Short mmCIF file of C-alpha atoms in Angstrom, two decimals:
data_model
loop_
_atom_site.label_atom_id
_atom_site.label_comp_id
_atom_site.label_asym_id
_atom_site.label_seq_id
_atom_site.Cartn_x
_atom_site.Cartn_y
_atom_site.Cartn_z
CA UNK R 1 -43.81 -95.29 -100.71
CA UNK R 2 -42.25 -92.86 -98.30
CA UNK R 3 -42.85 -92.38 -94.59
CA UNK R 4 -46.29 -90.89 -93.82
CA UNK R 5 -45.96 -87.25 -92.85
CA UNK R 6 -47.34 -86.51 -89.46
CA UNK R 7 -49.13 -83.19 -89.29
CA UNK R 8 -48.55 -81.16 -86.14
CA UNK R 9 -52.27 -80.80 -85.64
CA UNK R 10 -52.85 -84.57 -85.79
CA UNK R 11 -50.27 -85.44 -83.17
CA UNK R 12 -52.05 -86.56 -80.04
CA UNK R 13 -50.79 -87.10 -76.56
CA UNK R 14 -52.57 -89.23 -74.01
CA UNK R 15 -54.96 -86.99 -72.10
CA UNK R 16 -55.02 -87.51 -68.38
CA UNK R 17 -58.63 -87.04 -67.40
CA UNK R 18 -58.94 -85.56 -63.93
CA UNK R 19 -61.17 -87.58 -61.61
CA UNK R 20 -64.69 -86.21 -61.18
CA UNK R 21 -65.28 -84.26 -57.97
CA UNK R 22 -68.43 -84.92 -55.97
CA UNK R 23 -70.36 -82.11 -54.28
CA UNK R 24 -68.47 -82.88 -51.05
CA UNK R 25 -64.96 -82.71 -52.49
CA UNK R 26 -63.97 -79.42 -50.88
CA UNK R 27 -65.35 -80.62 -47.55
CA UNK R 28 -63.24 -83.78 -47.77
CA UNK R 29 -60.13 -81.71 -48.34
CA UNK R 30 -61.04 -79.35 -45.50
CA UNK R 31 -61.46 -82.33 -43.14
CA UNK R 32 -58.04 -83.70 -44.05
CA UNK R 33 -59.27 -86.52 -46.27
CA UNK R 34 -56.67 -88.33 -48.37
CA UNK R 35 -58.26 -88.04 -51.81
CA UNK R 36 -57.60 -90.66 -54.49
CA UNK R 37 -58.99 -91.55 -57.91
CA UNK R 38 -61.62 -94.27 -57.49
CA UNK R 39 -63.46 -95.40 -60.64
CA UNK R 40 -62.77 -91.95 -62.09
CA UNK R 41 -64.01 -90.10 -59.00
CA UNK R 42 -61.97 -88.03 -56.55
CA UNK R 43 -62.88 -89.59 -53.20
CA UNK R 44 -61.23 -89.85 -49.79
CA UNK R 45 -59.73 -93.23 -48.96
CA UNK R 46 -59.34 -92.19 -45.32
CA UNK R 47 -59.50 -89.32 -42.83
CA UNK R 48 -58.25 -90.23 -39.35
CA UNK R 49 -57.20 -93.70 -40.51
CA UNK R 50 -58.91 -96.79 -41.89
CA UNK R 51 -58.93 -98.79 -38.65
CA UNK R 52 -60.14 -95.85 -36.55
CA UNK R 53 -62.95 -95.12 -39.03
CA UNK R 54 -63.86 -98.80 -39.25
CA UNK R 55 -64.10 -99.14 -35.47
CA UNK R 56 -66.02 -95.89 -35.14
CA UNK R 57 -68.60 -97.19 -37.62
CA UNK R 58 -69.13 -100.34 -35.57
CA UNK R 59 -69.46 -98.46 -32.27
CA UNK R 60 -70.91 -95.06 -33.19
CA UNK R 61 -71.66 -93.54 -36.61
CA UNK R 62 -69.65 -92.63 -39.71
CA UNK R 63 -70.55 -90.49 -42.69
CA UNK R 64 -69.42 -91.70 -46.12
CA UNK R 65 -69.69 -89.84 -49.42
CA UNK R 66 -71.03 -92.38 -51.92
CA UNK R 67 -72.09 -89.85 -54.56
CA UNK R 68 -70.10 -91.74 -57.16
CA UNK R 69 -72.82 -94.41 -57.22
CA UNK R 70 -75.35 -94.15 -60.05
CA UNK R 71 -78.84 -92.99 -59.13
CA UNK R 72 -81.11 -94.13 -61.94
CA UNK R 73 -84.75 -93.11 -62.39
CA UNK R 74 -86.81 -95.49 -64.51
CA UNK R 75 -90.17 -94.31 -65.82
CA UNK R 76 -92.93 -96.33 -67.41
CA UNK R 77 -96.67 -95.81 -67.84
CA UNK R 78 -97.50 -97.48 -64.51
CA UNK R 79 -95.91 -99.61 -61.77
CA UNK R 80 -96.99 -102.98 -63.19
CA UNK R 81 -95.59 -102.24 -66.64
CA UNK R 82 -92.32 -100.79 -65.32
CA UNK R 83 -91.52 -103.71 -63.03
CA UNK R 84 -92.63 -106.31 -65.58
CA UNK R 85 -90.09 -104.89 -68.02
CA UNK R 86 -87.33 -104.60 -65.41
CA UNK R 87 -87.99 -108.16 -64.26
CA UNK R 88 -86.83 -109.42 -67.67
CA UNK R 89 -83.29 -108.33 -66.70
CA UNK R 90 -83.45 -108.30 -62.89
CA UNK R 91 -84.38 -111.69 -61.33
CA UNK R 92 -85.84 -110.28 -58.09
CA UNK R 93 -89.54 -110.30 -57.35
CA UNK R 94 -90.20 -106.63 -58.11
CA UNK R 95 -93.95 -106.96 -58.69
CA UNK R 96 -94.55 -107.39 -54.96
CA UNK R 97 -92.67 -104.23 -53.96
CA UNK R 98 -94.83 -102.03 -51.76
CA UNK R 99 -94.44 -98.24 -51.88
CA UNK R 100 -91.20 -97.31 -50.13
CA UNK R 101 -89.80 -100.84 -50.28
CA UNK R 102 -86.29 -101.70 -51.51
CA UNK R 103 -84.75 -104.89 -52.80
CA UNK R 104 -81.15 -105.97 -53.54
CA UNK R 105 -80.65 -107.82 -56.80
CA UNK R 106 -78.48 -108.17 -59.90
CA UNK R 107 -78.60 -107.22 -63.57
CA UNK R 108 -78.25 -110.39 -65.65
CA UNK R 109 -77.32 -111.04 -69.26
CA UNK R 110 -78.43 -113.80 -71.61
CA UNK R 111 -75.58 -116.00 -70.40
CA UNK R 112 -76.93 -115.82 -66.85
CA UNK R 113 -73.92 -113.90 -65.58
CA UNK R 114 -73.88 -110.72 -63.57
CA UNK R 115 -73.59 -107.32 -65.21
CA UNK R 116 -73.93 -105.44 -61.91
CA UNK R 117 -75.52 -105.67 -58.49
CA UNK R 118 -78.02 -103.03 -57.55
CA UNK R 119 -80.79 -101.86 -55.22
CA UNK R 120 -84.27 -101.29 -56.60
CA UNK R 121 -86.63 -98.93 -54.76
CA UNK R 122 -90.33 -98.37 -55.29
CA UNK R 123 -90.91 -94.72 -54.33
CA UNK R 124 -93.05 -94.02 -51.26
CA UNK R 125 -96.66 -92.94 -51.70
CA UNK R 126 -96.84 -89.47 -53.18
CA UNK R 127 -93.10 -89.31 -53.83
CA UNK R 128 -93.30 -89.88 -57.61
CA UNK R 129 -95.61 -90.86 -60.46
CA UNK R 130 -96.94 -94.42 -60.34
CA UNK R 131 -94.65 -95.82 -63.04
CA UNK R 132 -91.38 -94.59 -61.50
CA UNK R 133 -88.79 -96.95 -60.04
CA UNK R 134 -85.36 -95.90 -58.68
CA UNK R 135 -82.26 -98.05 -59.00
CA UNK R 136 -78.81 -97.46 -57.44
CA UNK R 137 -75.96 -98.98 -59.47
CA UNK R 138 -72.19 -99.17 -59.08
CA UNK R 139 -70.08 -96.19 -60.13
CA UNK R 140 -67.83 -98.23 -62.39
CA UNK R 141 -70.81 -99.77 -64.23
CA UNK R 142 -73.01 -96.69 -64.68
CA UNK R 143 -72.41 -96.19 -68.38
CA UNK R 144 -72.47 -99.89 -69.07
CA UNK R 145 -75.72 -100.57 -67.20
CA UNK R 146 -77.43 -97.58 -68.78
CA UNK R 147 -76.55 -98.90 -72.23
CA UNK R 148 -77.92 -102.35 -71.37
CA UNK R 149 -81.16 -100.90 -70.03
CA UNK R 150 -81.56 -98.57 -73.03
CA UNK R 151 -80.88 -101.35 -75.52
CA UNK R 152 -83.17 -103.94 -73.96
CA UNK R 153 -85.93 -101.79 -72.53
CA UNK R 154 -85.51 -98.33 -74.05
CA UNK R 155 -88.60 -98.75 -76.23
CA UNK R 156 -90.85 -99.27 -73.19
CA UNK R 157 -89.19 -97.31 -70.41
CA UNK R 158 -87.29 -94.07 -69.94
CA UNK R 159 -83.94 -94.24 -68.11
CA UNK R 160 -82.35 -91.15 -66.58
CA UNK R 161 -79.09 -91.21 -64.64
CA UNK R 162 -79.05 -88.28 -62.21
CA UNK R 163 -76.22 -85.78 -62.64
CA UNK R 164 -77.28 -83.44 -59.85
CA UNK R 165 -77.69 -85.74 -56.86
CA UNK R 166 -75.30 -86.58 -54.06
CA UNK R 167 -75.58 -89.69 -51.90
CA UNK R 168 -74.47 -89.69 -48.27
CA UNK R 169 -74.27 -92.87 -46.19
CA UNK R 170 -74.62 -92.54 -42.43
CA UNK R 171 -73.80 -95.91 -40.88
CA UNK R 172 -73.44 -97.31 -37.38
CA UNK R 173 -75.40 -98.21 -34.21
CA UNK R 174 -75.77 -94.51 -33.35
CA UNK R 175 -76.72 -93.39 -36.88
CA UNK R 176 -80.43 -93.46 -36.08
CA UNK R 177 -79.99 -91.42 -32.90
CA UNK R 178 -77.95 -88.81 -34.76
CA UNK R 179 -80.32 -88.60 -37.74
CA UNK R 180 -83.43 -88.49 -35.54
CA UNK R 181 -82.36 -85.06 -34.29
CA UNK R 182 -82.69 -83.78 -37.86
CA UNK R 183 -85.73 -85.65 -39.22
CA UNK R 184 -88.17 -88.39 -38.21
CA UNK R 185 -87.04 -90.91 -40.83
CA UNK R 186 -85.47 -93.26 -38.23
CA UNK R 187 -88.85 -93.48 -36.49
CA UNK R 188 -90.68 -94.24 -39.74
CA UNK R 189 -88.37 -96.58 -41.63
CA UNK R 190 -87.21 -100.11 -41.01
CA UNK R 191 -84.39 -101.85 -42.90
CA UNK R 192 -84.81 -101.62 -46.70
CA UNK R 193 -87.47 -98.93 -46.56
CA UNK R 194 -87.25 -95.50 -48.14
CA UNK R 195 -89.18 -92.24 -47.86
CA UNK R 196 -88.79 -88.50 -48.49
CA UNK R 197 -87.58 -86.52 -45.48
CA UNK R 198 -86.96 -82.85 -44.87
CA UNK R 199 -83.65 -82.14 -43.17
CA UNK R 200 -83.11 -78.50 -42.12
CA UNK R 201 -85.65 -77.40 -44.72
CA UNK R 202 -83.94 -79.42 -47.47
CA UNK R 203 -85.81 -82.15 -49.38
CA UNK R 204 -84.09 -85.52 -49.31
CA UNK R 205 -84.89 -89.17 -49.87
CA UNK R 206 -83.78 -91.32 -46.95
CA UNK R 207 -83.31 -95.08 -47.30
CA UNK R 208 -82.59 -97.32 -44.35
CA UNK R 209 -79.85 -99.45 -45.90
CA UNK R 210 -76.12 -99.52 -46.43
CA UNK R 211 -72.97 -101.43 -47.18
CA UNK R 212 -71.48 -101.97 -43.73
CA UNK R 213 -73.74 -104.51 -41.99
CA UNK R 214 -74.68 -101.87 -39.42
CA UNK R 215 -77.98 -100.00 -39.13
CA UNK R 216 -77.72 -96.95 -41.31
CA UNK R 217 -79.21 -94.57 -43.81
CA UNK R 218 -78.41 -93.46 -47.32
CA UNK R 219 -79.50 -89.90 -48.02
CA UNK R 220 -80.07 -88.71 -51.56
CA UNK R 221 -79.97 -84.93 -51.89
CA UNK R 222 -79.40 -82.29 -54.57
CA UNK R 223 -75.72 -81.43 -55.01
CA UNK R 224 -76.30 -77.81 -54.03
CA UNK R 225 -77.49 -78.87 -50.56
CA UNK R 226 -75.16 -81.82 -50.02
CA UNK R 227 -72.39 -80.01 -48.18
CA UNK R 228 -74.85 -78.33 -45.81
CA UNK R 229 -76.47 -81.67 -44.95
CA UNK R 230 -73.08 -83.33 -44.54
CA UNK R 231 -71.91 -80.58 -42.16
CA UNK R 232 -75.10 -80.92 -40.12
CA UNK R 233 -74.61 -84.67 -39.77
CA UNK R 234 -70.91 -84.25 -38.91
CA UNK R 235 -71.83 -81.73 -36.21
CA UNK R 236 -73.70 -84.50 -34.36
CA UNK R 237 -71.52 -85.82 -31.50
CA UNK R 238 -71.75 -89.40 -32.69
CA UNK R 239 -70.67 -88.78 -36.28
CA UNK R 240 -67.19 -88.72 -37.84
CA UNK R 241 -66.22 -88.80 -41.53
CA UNK R 242 -65.04 -92.08 -43.05
CA UNK R 243 -63.56 -93.01 -46.42
CA UNK R 244 -63.43 -95.80 -48.97
CA UNK R 245 -60.79 -97.78 -47.11
CA UNK R 246 -63.06 -98.34 -44.12
CA UNK R 247 -66.05 -98.87 -46.43
CA UNK R 248 -64.22 -101.82 -47.94
CA UNK R 249 -63.12 -103.44 -44.67
CA UNK R 250 -66.62 -102.99 -43.23
CA UNK R 251 -68.43 -104.56 -46.17
CA UNK R 252 -65.99 -107.48 -46.25
CA UNK R 253 -66.58 -108.22 -42.56
CA UNK R 254 -70.29 -108.17 -43.41
CA UNK R 255 -69.88 -110.68 -46.23
CA UNK R 256 -71.06 -108.19 -48.86
CA UNK R 257 -69.80 -108.57 -52.43
CA UNK R 258 -67.89 -105.94 -54.34
CA UNK R 259 -68.70 -105.98 -58.05
CA UNK R 260 -65.67 -106.37 -60.24
CA UNK R 261 -63.91 -108.33 -57.52
CA UNK R 262 -66.18 -110.91 -55.83
CA UNK R 263 -68.30 -111.27 -58.92
CA UNK R 264 -68.24 -109.93 -62.47
CA UNK R 265 -69.78 -110.63 -65.84
CA UNK R 266 -68.21 -114.10 -65.98
CA UNK R 267 -69.97 -115.27 -62.82
CA UNK R 268 -73.56 -116.41 -62.30
CA UNK R 269 -75.54 -115.62 -59.14
CA UNK R 270 -75.53 -119.26 -57.94
CA UNK R 271 -71.75 -119.59 -57.95
CA UNK R 272 -71.54 -116.13 -56.38
CA UNK R 273 -73.75 -117.22 -53.49
CA UNK R 274 -76.41 -114.66 -54.41
CA UNK R 275 -79.44 -116.96 -54.68
CA UNK R 276 -81.33 -114.47 -52.55
CA UNK R 277 -81.05 -111.92 -55.39
CA UNK R 278 -83.49 -114.14 -57.31
CA UNK R 279 -87.14 -114.04 -56.19
CA UNK R 280 -88.15 -117.35 -54.56
CA UNK R 281 -90.79 -118.28 -57.10
CA UNK R 282 -88.77 -116.90 -59.99
CA UNK R 283 -86.10 -119.52 -59.28
CA UNK R 284 -88.63 -121.96 -60.82
CA UNK R 285 -90.69 -119.75 -63.12
CA UNK R 286 -87.85 -117.63 -64.54
CA UNK R 287 -88.76 -114.93 -67.03
CA UNK R 288 -85.35 -113.24 -66.77
CA UNK R 289 -82.30 -113.12 -68.99
CA UNK R 290 -80.09 -116.18 -68.61
CA UNK R 291 -82.70 -118.17 -66.68
CA UNK R 292 -81.88 -121.46 -68.43
CA UNK R 293 -78.20 -121.16 -67.49
CA UNK R 294 -79.00 -120.21 -63.92
CA UNK R 295 -81.48 -123.07 -63.58
CA UNK R 296 -78.94 -125.58 -64.94
CA UNK R 297 -76.19 -124.43 -62.55
CA UNK R 298 -78.62 -124.56 -59.66
CA UNK R 299 -79.60 -128.15 -60.57
CA UNK R 300 -76.07 -129.43 -61.15
CA UNK R 301 -74.49 -127.36 -58.47
CA UNK R 302 -71.81 -124.76 -59.29
CA UNK R 303 -68.26 -125.88 -60.01
CA UNK R 304 -66.80 -123.12 -57.87
CA UNK R 305 -68.55 -121.40 -54.97
CA UNK R 306 -67.88 -118.10 -53.24
CA UNK R 307 -67.07 -118.69 -49.58
CA UNK R 308 -65.69 -116.78 -46.62
CA UNK R 309 -62.27 -117.77 -45.31
CA UNK R 310 -60.73 -117.02 -41.91
CA UNK R 311 -57.00 -117.28 -41.34
CA UNK R 312 -54.83 -117.48 -38.24
CA UNK R 313 -52.08 -115.00 -37.58
CA UNK R 314 -52.10 -111.56 -39.08
CA UNK R 315 -51.11 -111.89 -42.72
CA UNK R 316 -53.88 -110.72 -45.05
CA UNK R 317 -54.75 -113.04 -47.95
CA UNK R 318 -55.73 -110.64 -50.68
CA UNK R 319 -57.43 -110.61 -54.07
CA UNK R 320 -55.45 -112.70 -56.53
CA UNK R 321 -54.01 -115.16 -54.00
CA UNK R 322 -54.38 -118.72 -55.29
CA UNK R 323 -56.13 -121.58 -53.53
CA UNK R 324 -54.14 -124.77 -54.07
CA UNK R 325 -54.63 -128.47 -53.45
CA UNK R 326 -52.22 -130.96 -51.83
CA UNK R 327 -50.26 -131.18 -55.09
CA UNK R 328 -49.97 -127.42 -55.29
CA UNK R 329 -52.32 -127.27 -58.28
CA UNK R 330 -54.44 -124.12 -58.44
CA UNK R 331 -58.06 -124.97 -57.65
CA UNK R 332 -59.53 -121.57 -56.77
CA UNK R 333 -58.74 -117.95 -56.03
CA UNK R 334 -59.22 -115.20 -53.49
CA UNK R 335 -61.36 -112.27 -54.64
CA UNK R 336 -61.21 -109.99 -51.57
CA UNK R 337 -59.15 -110.02 -48.40
CA UNK R 338 -58.03 -107.86 -45.53
CA UNK R 339 -57.11 -107.92 -41.87
CA UNK R 340 -60.41 -107.62 -39.98
CA UNK R 341 -60.19 -104.77 -37.48
CA UNK R 342 -63.18 -106.15 -35.55
CA UNK R 343 -62.09 -109.80 -35.43
CA UNK R 344 -58.34 -109.16 -35.38
CA UNK R 345 -57.50 -111.85 -37.92
CA UNK R 346 -57.35 -112.03 -41.73
CA UNK R 347 -60.61 -112.65 -43.61
CA UNK R 348 -61.15 -113.25 -47.30
CA UNK R 349 -63.74 -114.14 -49.90
CA UNK R 350 -62.66 -116.81 -52.35
CA UNK R 351 -64.01 -119.16 -54.98
CA UNK R 352 -63.30 -122.77 -54.07
CA UNK R 353 -64.45 -126.08 -55.56
CA UNK R 354 -67.94 -126.98 -54.38
CA UNK R 355 -66.73 -130.04 -52.48
CA UNK R 356 -64.51 -127.78 -50.34
CA UNK R 357 -67.19 -125.18 -49.67
CA UNK R 358 -68.66 -126.66 -46.48
CA UNK R 359 -68.26 -124.51 -43.34
CA UNK R 360 -65.21 -125.67 -41.39
CA UNK R 361 -63.30 -127.05 -44.39
CA UNK R 362 -59.60 -126.19 -44.45
CA UNK R 363 -58.16 -124.80 -47.66
CA UNK R 364 -54.65 -123.69 -48.52
CA UNK R 365 -53.92 -120.28 -50.00
CA UNK R 366 -50.57 -119.07 -51.29
CA UNK R 367 -49.26 -115.65 -50.35
CA UNK R 368 -45.93 -114.62 -51.88
CA UNK R 369 -45.28 -118.27 -52.62
CA UNK R 370 -45.90 -119.48 -49.08
CA UNK R 371 -48.88 -121.60 -47.96
CA UNK R 372 -51.35 -120.37 -45.35
CA UNK R 373 -54.33 -122.36 -44.07
CA UNK R 374 -57.80 -120.85 -44.18
CA UNK R 375 -61.04 -122.22 -42.78
CA UNK R 376 -64.33 -121.86 -44.67
CA UNK R 377 -66.41 -119.53 -42.51
CA UNK R 378 -70.07 -118.63 -42.54
CA UNK R 379 -70.65 -115.06 -43.65
CA UNK R 380 -71.21 -112.45 -42.45
CA UNK R 381 -67.99 -112.71 -40.44
CA UNK R 382 -69.34 -110.00 -38.12
CA UNK R 383 -73.07 -110.12 -37.25
CA UNK R 384 -75.33 -107.72 -39.14
CA UNK R 385 -77.45 -105.47 -36.95
CA UNK R 386 -80.18 -104.29 -39.30
CA UNK R 387 -83.28 -102.80 -37.70
CA UNK R 388 -86.30 -104.79 -38.84
CA UNK R 389 -88.63 -102.41 -36.98
CA UNK R 390 -88.70 -98.60 -37.20
CA UNK R 391 -87.10 -96.77 -34.30
CA UNK R 392 -83.69 -96.01 -32.86
CA UNK G 1 -21.04 -91.83 -33.76
CA UNK G 2 -24.53 -92.67 -34.97
CA UNK G 3 -25.52 -91.78 -38.52
CA UNK G 4 -29.06 -91.85 -39.93
CA UNK G 5 -29.42 -92.16 -43.70
CA UNK G 6 -32.45 -92.59 -45.98
CA UNK G 7 -33.24 -94.11 -49.38
CA UNK G 8 -35.50 -92.72 -52.10
CA UNK G 9 -37.98 -95.48 -51.18
CA UNK G 10 -38.24 -94.31 -47.57
CA UNK G 11 -36.14 -96.92 -45.82
CA UNK G 12 -33.56 -95.77 -43.27
CA UNK G 13 -30.24 -97.16 -42.11
CA UNK G 14 -28.84 -96.17 -38.73
CA UNK G 15 -25.16 -96.96 -38.33
CA UNK G 16 -22.93 -96.55 -35.31
CA UNK G 17 -21.62 -99.00 -32.71
CA UNK G 18 -22.56 -102.55 -33.56
CA UNK G 19 -24.96 -103.67 -36.27
CA UNK G 20 -26.78 -101.31 -38.57
CA UNK G 21 -30.51 -100.87 -37.93
CA UNK G 22 -32.95 -100.74 -40.86
CA UNK G 23 -36.55 -99.60 -40.88
CA UNK G 24 -39.02 -97.33 -42.68
CA UNK G 25 -39.33 -93.60 -42.21
CA UNK G 26 -42.06 -91.74 -40.39
CA UNK G 27 -43.30 -90.47 -43.74
CA UNK G 28 -43.55 -94.04 -45.03
CA UNK G 29 -45.55 -95.31 -42.04
CA UNK G 30 -47.98 -92.41 -42.32
CA UNK G 31 -48.47 -93.10 -46.03
CA UNK G 32 -49.09 -96.79 -45.38
CA UNK G 33 -51.65 -96.26 -42.64
CA UNK G 34 -52.42 -98.78 -39.92
CA UNK G 35 -49.90 -101.61 -40.24
CA UNK G 36 -51.38 -105.01 -39.46
CA UNK G 37 -48.58 -107.43 -40.38
CA UNK G 38 -44.85 -107.39 -41.04
CA UNK G 39 -43.06 -110.21 -42.84
CA UNK G 40 -39.39 -110.25 -41.88
CA UNK G 41 -36.48 -112.18 -43.42
CA UNK G 42 -34.55 -115.01 -41.82
CA UNK G 43 -31.45 -114.21 -39.79
CA UNK G 44 -28.34 -114.96 -41.84
CA UNK G 45 -29.88 -114.08 -45.21
CA UNK G 46 -27.85 -111.80 -47.48
CA UNK G 47 -29.60 -109.19 -49.61
CA UNK G 48 -28.15 -107.17 -52.44
CA UNK G 49 -28.90 -103.46 -52.43
CA UNK G 50 -32.42 -102.98 -53.78
CA UNK G 51 -33.52 -106.58 -53.26
CA UNK G 52 -36.89 -107.23 -51.62
CA UNK G 53 -36.09 -107.85 -47.98
CA UNK G 54 -39.37 -107.54 -46.08
CA UNK G 55 -43.08 -106.81 -46.53
CA UNK G 56 -45.14 -104.38 -44.50
CA UNK G 57 -48.90 -104.83 -44.78
CA UNK G 58 -51.53 -102.24 -43.99
CA UNK G 59 -55.28 -102.85 -44.09
CA UNK G 60 -55.35 -101.72 -47.70
CA UNK G 61 -52.18 -103.08 -49.29
CA UNK G 62 -48.84 -104.87 -49.01
CA UNK G 63 -45.63 -102.86 -49.49
CA UNK G 64 -42.23 -104.30 -50.27
CA UNK G 65 -39.27 -103.06 -48.28
CA UNK G 66 -35.94 -103.10 -50.12
CA UNK G 67 -32.44 -103.54 -48.76
CA UNK G 68 -30.99 -100.00 -48.68
CA UNK G 69 -27.47 -101.36 -49.23
CA UNK G 70 -26.10 -104.88 -49.54
CA UNK G 71 -26.32 -106.46 -46.11
CA UNK G 72 -26.57 -109.65 -44.06
CA UNK G 73 -29.41 -109.94 -41.53
CA UNK G 74 -28.23 -110.44 -37.94
CA UNK G 75 -31.51 -109.85 -36.10
CA UNK G 76 -35.21 -109.21 -36.81
CA UNK G 77 -37.66 -107.33 -34.61
CA UNK G 78 -39.83 -110.11 -33.19
CA UNK G 79 -41.90 -107.55 -31.23
CA UNK G 80 -43.61 -106.80 -34.54
CA UNK G 81 -45.31 -110.22 -34.53
CA UNK G 82 -47.72 -109.19 -31.83
CA UNK G 83 -47.42 -105.44 -32.23
CA UNK G 84 -46.97 -104.46 -35.88
CA UNK G 85 -48.36 -101.05 -34.96
CA UNK G 86 -44.95 -100.23 -33.42
CA UNK G 87 -43.89 -99.41 -36.96
CA UNK G 88 -46.57 -96.71 -37.00
CA UNK G 89 -45.98 -95.36 -33.51
CA UNK G 90 -42.17 -95.57 -33.35
CA UNK G 91 -40.73 -96.22 -36.82
CA UNK G 92 -37.25 -94.96 -35.97
CA UNK G 93 -37.00 -96.58 -32.56
CA UNK G 94 -39.04 -99.56 -31.26
CA UNK G 95 -40.52 -100.09 -34.74
CA UNK G 96 -37.19 -101.07 -36.36
CA UNK G 97 -37.41 -103.95 -38.85
CA UNK G 98 -33.99 -105.65 -38.99
CA UNK G 99 -30.41 -105.38 -37.81
CA UNK G 100 -27.60 -106.22 -40.21
CA UNK G 101 -23.92 -106.14 -40.99
CA UNK G 102 -23.25 -104.09 -44.09
CA UNK G 103 -21.36 -105.74 -46.92
CA UNK G 104 -19.98 -102.49 -48.30
CA UNK G 105 -19.85 -99.37 -46.12
CA UNK G 106 -19.03 -97.18 -49.10
CA UNK G 107 -22.52 -97.78 -50.50
CA UNK G 108 -23.84 -95.60 -47.64
CA UNK G 109 -22.47 -92.62 -49.56
CA UNK G 110 -25.30 -92.98 -52.09
CA UNK G 111 -27.97 -92.47 -49.42
CA UNK G 112 -29.50 -89.20 -48.20
CA UNK G 113 -28.95 -87.61 -44.82
CA UNK G 114 -32.00 -86.43 -42.88
CA UNK G 115 -31.99 -82.94 -44.38
CA UNK G 116 -31.79 -84.24 -47.92
CA UNK G 117 -34.55 -86.79 -47.21
CA UNK G 118 -36.86 -84.13 -45.77
CA UNK G 119 -36.31 -82.12 -48.95
CA UNK G 120 -37.02 -85.25 -51.00
CA UNK G 121 -40.42 -85.84 -49.42
CA UNK G 122 -41.42 -82.17 -49.33
#
């Protein structure tokens, strides 16, 4: 048999797919943003600089473009039916959600491990039909999560991933003051509440939540109005643009997990330190995928636990660094790490053996072959300043 | 007479009276962003051209710094312990990384002068 003949038309070359631009892409470029490919999206990693943006978020207000996140609308015949179905995959107590209320949780599989973390919102009164629930999911898991939802619940519920919505995150102690000049949402919402708001004649949904540990708002708006709203917010004295670099250092200081790094589909919520993502009663009554596994791990205690680590000096201990014992055997690993601009020392998240997970325990990490001592630290590393009452 | 030469990887070597001075270029520090930590070699260590000699860490990532030519470290910039940001603010002056004696002066001929380097990064 001779060599197969390769037809010219069949020859393929790897296609480099350009990252997807959000509605704010041109604005990012205009503002001097350094645009990179993040999970297939063209997004700015920084503007003025990661440390400057980080500090500005903790003292004033920063505007982040988080339009890459998935905004999912779930529709069922009525609220009770929709949440009952979702609760088979999401272990939070969704049935008790009041209109406008939001809850952080996870999407679980039959093995009790985490497919994604997410925020579930029950629309405010009058915002949508009774059976509608909104869920925000991670950019890198959009397609995956949608397939899981369709497969498990597609017969009962309709799932639509928005392709025309931007998401802007305004975060910082002065975010409420800045936003209050444009709408009354800051006076109506407390932490983890959501409601429609009109900003300069444009319809938006404003949620008082975020990924920085500061007070802040996430604003969902049609793509065609996103740049206008962003420019309005940036014209407020308090507000400067910020990118993904600062978003990551901020969330790490706040002890918030990053899916795909601090947990993934090999990790259960107990080991990940996300017990609060499971409704209190549901920890006993279950009714969600993987409950038996989760219950068993909770009873026995996890083998490895996610903890915060603080280090002396200035050398960051990053994802992939190994945690070793006195014989230099690998006993755990670092999943996130940076130099904390607020605390001025390195901080990390790591999985360590349960017996070493008590606050104050010293553990040894290896960076470029050299040992460095970390101390197990309570998270958040930097206090969270969520507003539990409406107002500025 | 002082000469300033650059590598493709954005290190510089300044030669003249006394030991050579090695650091990273202004372009490199701006690409790296806020530098939070610098790991410097031990005085007396010899590095072949291209060997990993130091590490410069920004908030986001760690970057290896390579020996621009074969050299032996004679001094390291201890100011960078407490003020790694000197590399950002003064990369060609106070933000120098190491001083060294060069093993082979002729190797300098393979490096770029300032004009060629500016063209390289353009």
